[in-house]
Structures are given as C-alpha cells and as structure tokens.
mmCIF file of N, CA and C in Angstrom:
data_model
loop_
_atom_site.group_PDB
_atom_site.id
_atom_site.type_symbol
_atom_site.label_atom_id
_atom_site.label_comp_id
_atom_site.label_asym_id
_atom_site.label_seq_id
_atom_site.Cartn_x
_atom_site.Cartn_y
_atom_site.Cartn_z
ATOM 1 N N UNK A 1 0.828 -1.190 0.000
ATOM 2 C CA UNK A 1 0.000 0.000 0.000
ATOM 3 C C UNK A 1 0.871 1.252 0.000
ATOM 4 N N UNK A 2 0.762 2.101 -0.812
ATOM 5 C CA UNK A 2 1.079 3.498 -1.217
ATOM 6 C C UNK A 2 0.802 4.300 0.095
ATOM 7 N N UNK A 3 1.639 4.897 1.271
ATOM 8 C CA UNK A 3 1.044 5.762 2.297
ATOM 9 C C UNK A 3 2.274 6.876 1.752
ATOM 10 N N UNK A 4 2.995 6.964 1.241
ATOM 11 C CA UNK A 4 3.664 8.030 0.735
ATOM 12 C C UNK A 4 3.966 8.275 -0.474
ATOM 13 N N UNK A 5 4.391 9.858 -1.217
ATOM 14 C CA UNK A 5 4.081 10.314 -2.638
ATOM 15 C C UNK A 5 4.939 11.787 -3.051
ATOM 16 N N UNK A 6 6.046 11.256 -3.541
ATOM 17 C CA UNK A 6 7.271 12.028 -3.538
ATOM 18 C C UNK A 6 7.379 11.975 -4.911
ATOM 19 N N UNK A 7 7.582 13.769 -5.241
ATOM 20 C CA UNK A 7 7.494 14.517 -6.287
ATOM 21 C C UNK A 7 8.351 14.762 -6.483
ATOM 22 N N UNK A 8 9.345 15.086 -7.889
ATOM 23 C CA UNK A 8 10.316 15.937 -8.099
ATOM 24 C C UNK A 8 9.880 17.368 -8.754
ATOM 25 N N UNK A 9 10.928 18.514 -8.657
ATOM 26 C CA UNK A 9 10.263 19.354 -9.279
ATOM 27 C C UNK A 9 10.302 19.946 -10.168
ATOM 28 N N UNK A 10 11.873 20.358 -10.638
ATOM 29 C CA UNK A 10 11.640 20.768 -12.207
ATOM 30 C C UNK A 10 11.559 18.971 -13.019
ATOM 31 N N UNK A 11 10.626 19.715 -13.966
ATOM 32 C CA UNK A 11 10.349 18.574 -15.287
ATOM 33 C C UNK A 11 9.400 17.853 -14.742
ATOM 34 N N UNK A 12 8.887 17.806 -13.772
ATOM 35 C CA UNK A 12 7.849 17.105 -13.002
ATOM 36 C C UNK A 12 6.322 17.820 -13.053
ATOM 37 N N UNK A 13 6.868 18.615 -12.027
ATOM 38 C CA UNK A 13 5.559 19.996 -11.891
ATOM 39 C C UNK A 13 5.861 21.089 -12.561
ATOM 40 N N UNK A 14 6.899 21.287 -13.026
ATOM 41 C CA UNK A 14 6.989 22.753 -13.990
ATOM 42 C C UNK A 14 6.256 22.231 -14.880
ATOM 43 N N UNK A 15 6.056 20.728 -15.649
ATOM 44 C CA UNK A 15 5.000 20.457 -16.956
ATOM 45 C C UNK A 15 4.084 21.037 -16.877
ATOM 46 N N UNK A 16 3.629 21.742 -18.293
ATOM 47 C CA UNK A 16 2.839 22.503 -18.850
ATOM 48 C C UNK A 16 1.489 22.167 -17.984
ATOM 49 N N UNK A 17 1.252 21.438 -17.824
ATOM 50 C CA UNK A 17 0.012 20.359 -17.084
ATOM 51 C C UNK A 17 -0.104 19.809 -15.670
ATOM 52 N N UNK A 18 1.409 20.744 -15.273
ATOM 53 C CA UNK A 18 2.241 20.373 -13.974
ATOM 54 C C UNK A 18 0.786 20.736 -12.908
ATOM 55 N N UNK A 19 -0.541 21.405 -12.741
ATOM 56 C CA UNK A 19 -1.107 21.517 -11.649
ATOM 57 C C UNK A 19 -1.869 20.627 -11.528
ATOM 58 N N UNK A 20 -2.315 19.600 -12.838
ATOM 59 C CA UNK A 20 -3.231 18.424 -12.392
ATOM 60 C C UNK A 20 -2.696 17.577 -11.299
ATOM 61 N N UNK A 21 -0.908 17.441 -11.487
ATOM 62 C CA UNK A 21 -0.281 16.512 -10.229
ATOM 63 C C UNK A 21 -0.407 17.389 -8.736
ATOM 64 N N UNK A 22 -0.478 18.698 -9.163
ATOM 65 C CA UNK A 22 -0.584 19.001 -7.681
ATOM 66 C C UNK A 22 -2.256 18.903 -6.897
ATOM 67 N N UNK A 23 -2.947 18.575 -8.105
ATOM 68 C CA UNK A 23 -4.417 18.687 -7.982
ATOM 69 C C UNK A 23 -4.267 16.982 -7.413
ATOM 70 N N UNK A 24 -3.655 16.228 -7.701
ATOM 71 C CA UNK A 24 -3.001 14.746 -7.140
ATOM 72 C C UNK A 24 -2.963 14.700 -5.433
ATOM 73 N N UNK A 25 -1.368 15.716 -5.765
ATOM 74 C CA UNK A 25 -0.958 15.493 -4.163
ATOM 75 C C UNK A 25 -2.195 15.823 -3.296
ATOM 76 N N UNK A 26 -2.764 17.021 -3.552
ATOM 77 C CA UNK A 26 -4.146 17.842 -3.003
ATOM 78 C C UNK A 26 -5.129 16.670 -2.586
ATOM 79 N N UNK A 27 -5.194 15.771 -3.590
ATOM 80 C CA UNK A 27 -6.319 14.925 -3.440
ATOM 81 C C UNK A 27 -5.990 13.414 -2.916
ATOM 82 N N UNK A 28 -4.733 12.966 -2.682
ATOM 83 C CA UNK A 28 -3.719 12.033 -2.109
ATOM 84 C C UNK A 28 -3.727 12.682 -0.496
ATOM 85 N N UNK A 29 -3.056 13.646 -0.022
ATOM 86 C CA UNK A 29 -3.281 14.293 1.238
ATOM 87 C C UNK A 29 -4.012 14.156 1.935
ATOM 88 N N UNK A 30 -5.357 14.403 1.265
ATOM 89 C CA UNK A 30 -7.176 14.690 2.196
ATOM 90 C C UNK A 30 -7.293 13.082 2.616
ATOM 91 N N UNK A 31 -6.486 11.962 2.135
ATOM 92 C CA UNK A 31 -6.990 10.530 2.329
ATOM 93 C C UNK A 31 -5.343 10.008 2.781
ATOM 94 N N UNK A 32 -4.856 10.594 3.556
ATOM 95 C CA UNK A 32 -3.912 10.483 4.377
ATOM 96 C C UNK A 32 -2.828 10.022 3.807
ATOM 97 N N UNK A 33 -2.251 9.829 2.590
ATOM 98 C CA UNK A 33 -0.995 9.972 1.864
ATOM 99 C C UNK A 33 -0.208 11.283 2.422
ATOM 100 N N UNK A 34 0.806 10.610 2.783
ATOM 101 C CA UNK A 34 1.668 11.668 3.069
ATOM 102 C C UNK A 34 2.749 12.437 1.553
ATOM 103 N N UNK A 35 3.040 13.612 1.727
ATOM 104 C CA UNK A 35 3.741 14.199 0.462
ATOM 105 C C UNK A 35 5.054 14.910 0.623
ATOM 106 N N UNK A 36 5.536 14.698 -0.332
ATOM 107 C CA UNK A 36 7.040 15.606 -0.140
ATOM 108 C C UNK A 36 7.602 15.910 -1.646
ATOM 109 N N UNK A 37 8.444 16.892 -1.561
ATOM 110 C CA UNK A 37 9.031 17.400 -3.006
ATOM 111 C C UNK A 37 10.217 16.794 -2.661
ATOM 112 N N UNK A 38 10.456 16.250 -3.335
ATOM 113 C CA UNK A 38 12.784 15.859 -3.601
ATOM 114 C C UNK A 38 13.276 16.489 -4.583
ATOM 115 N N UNK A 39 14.134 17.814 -4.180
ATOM 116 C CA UNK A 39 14.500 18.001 -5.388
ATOM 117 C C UNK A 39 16.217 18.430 -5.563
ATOM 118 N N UNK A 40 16.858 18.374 -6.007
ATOM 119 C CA UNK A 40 18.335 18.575 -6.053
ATOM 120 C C UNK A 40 18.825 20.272 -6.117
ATOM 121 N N UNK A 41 17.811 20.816 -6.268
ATOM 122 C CA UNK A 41 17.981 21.911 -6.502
ATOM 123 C C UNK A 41 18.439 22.943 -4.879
ATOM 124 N N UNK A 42 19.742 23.185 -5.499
ATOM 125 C CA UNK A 42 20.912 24.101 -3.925
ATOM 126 C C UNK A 42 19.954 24.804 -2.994
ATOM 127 N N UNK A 43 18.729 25.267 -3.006
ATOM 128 C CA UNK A 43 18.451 25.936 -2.205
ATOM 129 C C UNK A 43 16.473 25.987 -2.400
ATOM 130 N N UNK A 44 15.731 25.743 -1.415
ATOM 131 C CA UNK A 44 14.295 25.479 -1.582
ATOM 132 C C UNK A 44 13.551 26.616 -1.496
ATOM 133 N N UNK A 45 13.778 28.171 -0.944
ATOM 134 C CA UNK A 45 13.323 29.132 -0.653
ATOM 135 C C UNK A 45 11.925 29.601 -1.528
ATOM 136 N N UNK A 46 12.138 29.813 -2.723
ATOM 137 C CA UNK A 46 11.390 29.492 -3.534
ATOM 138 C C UNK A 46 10.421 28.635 -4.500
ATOM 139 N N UNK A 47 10.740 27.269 -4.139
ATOM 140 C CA UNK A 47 9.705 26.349 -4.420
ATOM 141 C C UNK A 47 8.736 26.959 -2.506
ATOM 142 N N UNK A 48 9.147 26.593 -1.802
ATOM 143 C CA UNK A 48 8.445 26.343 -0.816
ATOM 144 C C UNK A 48 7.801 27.661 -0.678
ATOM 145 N N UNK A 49 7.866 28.834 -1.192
ATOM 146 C CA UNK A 49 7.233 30.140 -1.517
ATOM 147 C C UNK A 49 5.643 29.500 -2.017
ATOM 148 N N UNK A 50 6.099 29.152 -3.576
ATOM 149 C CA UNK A 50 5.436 28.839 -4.376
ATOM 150 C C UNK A 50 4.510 27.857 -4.186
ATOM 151 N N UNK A 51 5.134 26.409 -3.375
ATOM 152 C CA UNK A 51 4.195 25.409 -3.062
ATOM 153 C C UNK A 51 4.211 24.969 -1.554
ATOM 154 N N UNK A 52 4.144 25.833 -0.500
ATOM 155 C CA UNK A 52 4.021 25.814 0.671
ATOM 156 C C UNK A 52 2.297 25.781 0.868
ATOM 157 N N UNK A 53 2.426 24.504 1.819
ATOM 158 C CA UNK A 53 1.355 24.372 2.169
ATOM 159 C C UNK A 53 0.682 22.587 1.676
ATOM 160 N N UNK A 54 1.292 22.788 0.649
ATOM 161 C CA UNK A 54 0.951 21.465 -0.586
ATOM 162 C C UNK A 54 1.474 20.167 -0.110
ATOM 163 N N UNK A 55 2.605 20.139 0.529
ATOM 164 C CA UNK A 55 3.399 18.759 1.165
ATOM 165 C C UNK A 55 3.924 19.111 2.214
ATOM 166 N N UNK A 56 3.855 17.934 2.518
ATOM 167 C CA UNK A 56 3.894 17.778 4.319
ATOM 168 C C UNK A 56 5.137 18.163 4.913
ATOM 169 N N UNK A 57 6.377 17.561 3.138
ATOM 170 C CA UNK A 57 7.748 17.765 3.682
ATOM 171 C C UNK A 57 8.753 18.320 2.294
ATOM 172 N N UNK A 58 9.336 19.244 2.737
ATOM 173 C CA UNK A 58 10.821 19.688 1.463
ATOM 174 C C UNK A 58 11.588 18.778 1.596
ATOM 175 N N UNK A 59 12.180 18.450 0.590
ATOM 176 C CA UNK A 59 14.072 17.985 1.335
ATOM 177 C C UNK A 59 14.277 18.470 -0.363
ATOM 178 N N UNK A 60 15.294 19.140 0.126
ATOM 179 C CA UNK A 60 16.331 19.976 -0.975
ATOM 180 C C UNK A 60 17.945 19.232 -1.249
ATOM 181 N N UNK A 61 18.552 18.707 -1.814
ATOM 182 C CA UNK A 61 19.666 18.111 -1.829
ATOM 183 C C UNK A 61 20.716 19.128 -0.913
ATOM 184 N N UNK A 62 20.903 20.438 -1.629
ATOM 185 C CA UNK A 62 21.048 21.702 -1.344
ATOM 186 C C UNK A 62 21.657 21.806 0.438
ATOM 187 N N UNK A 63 20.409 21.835 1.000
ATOM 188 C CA UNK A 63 20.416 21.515 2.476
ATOM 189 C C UNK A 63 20.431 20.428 3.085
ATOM 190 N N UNK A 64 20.473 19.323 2.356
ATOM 191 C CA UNK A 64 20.386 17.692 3.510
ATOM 192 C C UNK A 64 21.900 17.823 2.823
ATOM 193 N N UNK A 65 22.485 17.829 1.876
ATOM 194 C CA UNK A 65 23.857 17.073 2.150
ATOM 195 C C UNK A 65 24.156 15.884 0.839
ATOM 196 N N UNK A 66 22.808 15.192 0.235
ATOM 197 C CA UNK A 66 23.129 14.413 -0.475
ATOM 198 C C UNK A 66 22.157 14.636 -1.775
ATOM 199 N N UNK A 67 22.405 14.135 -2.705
ATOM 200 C CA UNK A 67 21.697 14.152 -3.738
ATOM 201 C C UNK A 67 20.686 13.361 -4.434
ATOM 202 N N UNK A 68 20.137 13.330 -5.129
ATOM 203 C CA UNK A 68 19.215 12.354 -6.119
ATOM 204 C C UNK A 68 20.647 11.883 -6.925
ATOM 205 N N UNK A 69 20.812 10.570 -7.667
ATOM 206 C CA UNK A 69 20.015 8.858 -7.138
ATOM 207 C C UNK A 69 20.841 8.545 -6.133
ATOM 208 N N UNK A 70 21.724 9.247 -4.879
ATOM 209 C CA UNK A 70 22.138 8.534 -4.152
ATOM 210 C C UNK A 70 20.928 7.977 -2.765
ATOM 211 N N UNK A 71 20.556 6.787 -2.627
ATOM 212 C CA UNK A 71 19.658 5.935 -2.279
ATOM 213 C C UNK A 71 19.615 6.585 -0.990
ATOM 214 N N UNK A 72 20.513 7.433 0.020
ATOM 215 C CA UNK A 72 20.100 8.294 0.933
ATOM 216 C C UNK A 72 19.014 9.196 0.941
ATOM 217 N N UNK A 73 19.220 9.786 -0.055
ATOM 218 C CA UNK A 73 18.120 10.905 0.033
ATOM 219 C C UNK A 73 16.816 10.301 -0.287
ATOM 220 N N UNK A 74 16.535 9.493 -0.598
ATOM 221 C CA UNK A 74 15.259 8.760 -1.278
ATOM 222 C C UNK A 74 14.932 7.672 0.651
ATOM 223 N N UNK A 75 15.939 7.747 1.430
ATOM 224 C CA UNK A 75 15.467 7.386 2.615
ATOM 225 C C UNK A 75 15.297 7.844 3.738
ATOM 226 N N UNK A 76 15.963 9.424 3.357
ATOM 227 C CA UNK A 76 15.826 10.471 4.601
ATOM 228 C C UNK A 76 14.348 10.782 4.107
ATOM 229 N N UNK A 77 14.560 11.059 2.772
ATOM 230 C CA UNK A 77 12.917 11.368 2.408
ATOM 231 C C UNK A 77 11.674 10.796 3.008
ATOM 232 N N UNK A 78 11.827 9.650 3.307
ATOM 233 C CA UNK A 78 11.111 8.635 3.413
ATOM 234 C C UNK A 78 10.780 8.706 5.140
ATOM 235 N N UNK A 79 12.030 8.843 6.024
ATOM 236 C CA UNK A 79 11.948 8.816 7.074
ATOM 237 C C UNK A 79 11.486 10.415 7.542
ATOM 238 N N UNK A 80 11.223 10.894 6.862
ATOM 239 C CA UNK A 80 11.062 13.151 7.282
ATOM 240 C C UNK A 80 9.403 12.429 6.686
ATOM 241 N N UNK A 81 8.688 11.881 5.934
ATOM 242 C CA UNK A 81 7.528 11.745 5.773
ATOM 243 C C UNK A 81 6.594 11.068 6.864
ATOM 244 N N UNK A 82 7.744 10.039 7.692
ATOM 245 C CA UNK A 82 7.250 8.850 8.656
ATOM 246 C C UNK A 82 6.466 7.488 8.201
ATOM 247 N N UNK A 83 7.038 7.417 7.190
ATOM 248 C CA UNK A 83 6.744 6.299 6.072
ATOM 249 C C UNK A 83 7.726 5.212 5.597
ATOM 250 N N UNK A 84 7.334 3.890 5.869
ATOM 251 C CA UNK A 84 8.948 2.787 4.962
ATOM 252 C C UNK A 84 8.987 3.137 4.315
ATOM 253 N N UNK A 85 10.332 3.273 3.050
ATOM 254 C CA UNK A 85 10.332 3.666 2.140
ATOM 255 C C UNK A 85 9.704 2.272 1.499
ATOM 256 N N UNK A 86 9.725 1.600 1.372
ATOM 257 C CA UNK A 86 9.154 0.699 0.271
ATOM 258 C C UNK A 86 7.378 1.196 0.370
ATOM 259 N N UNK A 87 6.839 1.910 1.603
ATOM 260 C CA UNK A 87 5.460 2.305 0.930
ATOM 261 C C UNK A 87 5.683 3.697 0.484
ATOM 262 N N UNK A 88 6.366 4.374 -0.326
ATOM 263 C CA UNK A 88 6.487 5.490 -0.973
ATOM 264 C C UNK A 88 6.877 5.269 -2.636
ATOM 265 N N UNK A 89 5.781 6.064 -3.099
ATOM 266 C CA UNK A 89 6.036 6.163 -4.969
ATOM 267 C C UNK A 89 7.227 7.200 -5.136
ATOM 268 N N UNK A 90 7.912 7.787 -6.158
ATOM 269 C CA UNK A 90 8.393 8.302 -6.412
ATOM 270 C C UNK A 90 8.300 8.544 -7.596
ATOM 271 N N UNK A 91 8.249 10.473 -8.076
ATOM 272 C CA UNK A 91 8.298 10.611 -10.009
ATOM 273 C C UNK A 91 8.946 10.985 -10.164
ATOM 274 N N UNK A 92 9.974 10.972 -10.977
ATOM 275 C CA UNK A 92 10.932 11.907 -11.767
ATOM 276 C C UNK A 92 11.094 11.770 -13.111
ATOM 277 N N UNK A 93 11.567 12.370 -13.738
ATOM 278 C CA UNK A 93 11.522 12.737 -14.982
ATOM 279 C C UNK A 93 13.080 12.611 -15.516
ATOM 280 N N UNK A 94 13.845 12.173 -14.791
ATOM 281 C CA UNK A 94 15.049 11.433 -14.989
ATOM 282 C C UNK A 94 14.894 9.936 -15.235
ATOM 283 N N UNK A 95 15.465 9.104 -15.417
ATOM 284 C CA UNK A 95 15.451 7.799 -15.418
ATOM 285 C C UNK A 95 16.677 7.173 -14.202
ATOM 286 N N UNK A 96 17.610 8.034 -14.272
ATOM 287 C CA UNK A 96 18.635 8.073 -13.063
ATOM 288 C C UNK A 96 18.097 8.026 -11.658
ATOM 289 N N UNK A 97 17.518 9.003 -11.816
ATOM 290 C CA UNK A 97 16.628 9.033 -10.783
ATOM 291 C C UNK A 97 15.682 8.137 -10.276
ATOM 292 N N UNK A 98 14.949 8.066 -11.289
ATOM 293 C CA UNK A 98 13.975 6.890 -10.617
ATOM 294 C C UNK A 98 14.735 5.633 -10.341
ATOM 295 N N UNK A 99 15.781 5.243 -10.916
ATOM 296 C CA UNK A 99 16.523 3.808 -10.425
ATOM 297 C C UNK A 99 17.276 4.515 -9.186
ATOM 298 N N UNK A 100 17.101 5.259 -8.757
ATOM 299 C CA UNK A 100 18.057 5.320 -7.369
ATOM 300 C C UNK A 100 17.050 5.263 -6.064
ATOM 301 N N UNK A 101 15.979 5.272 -6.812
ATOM 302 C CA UNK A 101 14.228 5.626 -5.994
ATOM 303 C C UNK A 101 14.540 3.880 -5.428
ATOM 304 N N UNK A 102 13.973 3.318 -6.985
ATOM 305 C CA UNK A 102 13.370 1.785 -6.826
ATOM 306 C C UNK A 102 15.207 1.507 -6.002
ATOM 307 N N UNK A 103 16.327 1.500 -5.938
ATOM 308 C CA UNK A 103 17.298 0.655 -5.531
ATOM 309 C C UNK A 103 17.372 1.105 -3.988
ATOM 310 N N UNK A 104 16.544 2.232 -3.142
ATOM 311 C CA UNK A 104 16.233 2.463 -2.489
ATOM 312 C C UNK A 104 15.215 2.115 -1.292
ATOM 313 N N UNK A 105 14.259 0.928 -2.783
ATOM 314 C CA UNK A 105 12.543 0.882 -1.983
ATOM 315 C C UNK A 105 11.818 1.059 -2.309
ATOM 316 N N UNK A 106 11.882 1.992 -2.925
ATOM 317 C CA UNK A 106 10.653 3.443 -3.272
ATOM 318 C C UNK A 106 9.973 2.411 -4.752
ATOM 319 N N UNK A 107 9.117 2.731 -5.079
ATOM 320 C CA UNK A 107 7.785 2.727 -6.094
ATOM 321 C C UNK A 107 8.724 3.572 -6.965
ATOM 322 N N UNK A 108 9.245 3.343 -8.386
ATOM 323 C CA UNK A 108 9.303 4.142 -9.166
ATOM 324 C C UNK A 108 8.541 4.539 -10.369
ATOM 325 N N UNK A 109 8.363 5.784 -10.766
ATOM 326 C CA UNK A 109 7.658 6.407 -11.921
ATOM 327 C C UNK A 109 8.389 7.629 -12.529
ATOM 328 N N UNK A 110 8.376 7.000 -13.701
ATOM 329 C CA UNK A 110 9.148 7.834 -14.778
ATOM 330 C C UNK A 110 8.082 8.779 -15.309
ATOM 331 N N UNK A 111 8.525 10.261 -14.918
ATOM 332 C CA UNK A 111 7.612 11.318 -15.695
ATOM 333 C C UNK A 111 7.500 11.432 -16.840
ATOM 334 N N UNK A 112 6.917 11.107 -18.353
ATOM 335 C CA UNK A 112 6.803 11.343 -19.441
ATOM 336 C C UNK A 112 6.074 12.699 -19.467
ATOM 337 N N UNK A 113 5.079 12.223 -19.223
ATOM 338 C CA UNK A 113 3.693 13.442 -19.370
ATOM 339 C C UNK A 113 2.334 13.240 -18.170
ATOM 340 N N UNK A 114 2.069 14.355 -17.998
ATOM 341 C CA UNK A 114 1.277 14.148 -16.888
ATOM 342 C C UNK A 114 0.047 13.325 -17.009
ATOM 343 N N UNK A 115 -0.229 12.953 -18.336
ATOM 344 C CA UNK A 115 -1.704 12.177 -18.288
ATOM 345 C C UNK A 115 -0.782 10.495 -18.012
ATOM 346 N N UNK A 116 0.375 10.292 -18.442
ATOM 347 C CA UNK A 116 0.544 9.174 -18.264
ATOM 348 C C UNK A 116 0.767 8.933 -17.066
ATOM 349 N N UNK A 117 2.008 10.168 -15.810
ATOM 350 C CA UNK A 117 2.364 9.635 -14.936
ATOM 351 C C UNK A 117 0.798 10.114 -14.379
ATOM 352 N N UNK A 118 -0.573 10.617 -13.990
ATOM 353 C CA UNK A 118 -1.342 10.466 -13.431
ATOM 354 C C UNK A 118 -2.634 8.627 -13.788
ATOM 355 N N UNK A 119 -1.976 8.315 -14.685
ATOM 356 C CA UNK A 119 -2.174 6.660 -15.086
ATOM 357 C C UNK A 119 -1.621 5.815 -14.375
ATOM 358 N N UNK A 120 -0.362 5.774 -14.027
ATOM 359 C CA UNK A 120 0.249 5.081 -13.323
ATOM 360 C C UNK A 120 0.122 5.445 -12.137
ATOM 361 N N UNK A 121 -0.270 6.808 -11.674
ATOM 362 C CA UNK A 121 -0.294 6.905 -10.024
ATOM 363 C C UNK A 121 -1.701 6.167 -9.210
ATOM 364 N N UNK A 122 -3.022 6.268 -10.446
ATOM 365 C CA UNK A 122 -3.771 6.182 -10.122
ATOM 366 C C UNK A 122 -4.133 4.442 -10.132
ATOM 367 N N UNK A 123 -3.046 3.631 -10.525
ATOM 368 C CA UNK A 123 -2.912 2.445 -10.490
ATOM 369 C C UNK A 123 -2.664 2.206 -8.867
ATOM 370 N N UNK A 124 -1.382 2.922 -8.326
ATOM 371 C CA UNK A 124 -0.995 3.015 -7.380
ATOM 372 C C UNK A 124 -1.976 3.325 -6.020
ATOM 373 N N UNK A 125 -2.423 3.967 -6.276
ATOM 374 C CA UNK A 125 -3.407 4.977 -5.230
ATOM 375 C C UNK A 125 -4.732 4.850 -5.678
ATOM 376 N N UNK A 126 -5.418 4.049 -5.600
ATOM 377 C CA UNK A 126 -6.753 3.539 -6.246
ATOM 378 C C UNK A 126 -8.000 5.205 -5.908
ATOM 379 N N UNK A 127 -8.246 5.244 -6.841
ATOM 380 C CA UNK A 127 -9.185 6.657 -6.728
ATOM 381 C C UNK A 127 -8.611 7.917 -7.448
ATOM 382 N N UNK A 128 -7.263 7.881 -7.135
ATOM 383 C CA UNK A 128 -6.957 9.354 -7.475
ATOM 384 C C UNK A 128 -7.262 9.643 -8.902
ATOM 385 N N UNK A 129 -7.291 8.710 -9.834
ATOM 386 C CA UNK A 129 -7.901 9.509 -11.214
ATOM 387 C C UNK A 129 -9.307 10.199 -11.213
ATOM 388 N N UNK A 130 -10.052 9.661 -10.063
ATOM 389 C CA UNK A 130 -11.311 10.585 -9.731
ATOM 390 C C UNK A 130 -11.331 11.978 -9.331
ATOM 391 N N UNK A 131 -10.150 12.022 -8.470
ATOM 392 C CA UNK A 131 -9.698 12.920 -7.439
ATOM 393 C C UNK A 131 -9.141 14.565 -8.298
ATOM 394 N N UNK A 132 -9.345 14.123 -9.435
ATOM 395 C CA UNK A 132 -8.421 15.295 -10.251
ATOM 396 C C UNK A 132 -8.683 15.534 -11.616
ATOM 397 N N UNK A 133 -10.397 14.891 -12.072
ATOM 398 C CA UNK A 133 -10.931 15.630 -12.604
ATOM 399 C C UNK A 133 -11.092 16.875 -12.380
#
C-alpha cells in the first residue's frame, strides 16, 4: 500500500500540465498519503514560496547534504515523511533518478507526461484519477 508520494520538481511539476499533479498530491493528502518534493535543486526558498502548504515535507539536496540517485536521500525522504520507504512512490523525470528511488525501496515512476504519470499513479493509489478531474 502506497502511504507516501514524492514529487520531483523541475520537469515534473513545472509540466505545462504540472497543476493536475498538484491537484493529485491535493487529493492524495485529504486521504492520508503523506507528500514531499525531492528536489536537487541548492536551495528550496522558492519552491516552498510557491508550493508551501501542498506537502507535508521539502528535502532539498542543497540543504540535507546528499543528492538524487544517491539511495540516501530517497530514505531520509522517506523517514522526514514517517513512512517505509518501500510504501512510498516516487516521479521523476530522470530515469537516473527513478533507479536510485526503486534501488532504495521506493515505487518508481518515470515522468513522461502528466496524463501518463497520473495513469500510473492512479494504479498506485486507487481513486486518485477521480480525485483530479
């Protein structure tokens, strides 16, 4: 079972279509999925401007110390959510990435496009394709 749902953020949610996934997390949240952004990017000030409020948890490579695909950050992630990592999905839009997810635990999903990765999430998380009409 899916109790956690970790986003990356550029190429993820910057997609053109990037608010249906947050219309996701939004609707993953209210049914007790926990959420977090992972993103490599040096410093979070400004995502968390922008999407404060939306997930439960940041982790910025930036400030923890380690990076995406090293299998740490995909388990601090995991442990800052209060979740095994093996019940946490993960998207990115790398392929690097997502194998450092799955060699981690984690559920991986490769971002193509948002109608697909909201196909595969909603495999994952039974409902959410309802959730975001």
């Amino acid at each position: 079972m899916v109790r956690g749902l970790v986003l990356d953020h550029a190429g993820v949610l910057t997609d053109v279509d990037g608010w249906r996934l947050l219309e996701a997390v939004r609707w993953a949240r209210t049914r007790g999925v926990r959420t977090a952004l992972l993103s490599n990017a040096a410093g979070g000030s400004e995502a968390r401007r922008g999407l404060g409020g939306r997930f439960d948890v940041f982790v910025f490579s930036g400030e923890v110390g380690v990076a995406k695909p090293d299998v740490a950050v995909y388990r601090l992630t995991a442990d800052r959510l209060g979740v095994a990592v093996d019940e946490c999905v993960f998207v990115d839009d790398s392929p690097r990435n997502v194998a450092g997810a799955v060699a981690a635990g984690m559920i991986g999903v490769r971002h193509v496009n948002v109608d697909e990765t909201l196909a595969e999430l909603s495999v994952l998380i039974p409902g959410l394709d309802r959730g975001t009409d």
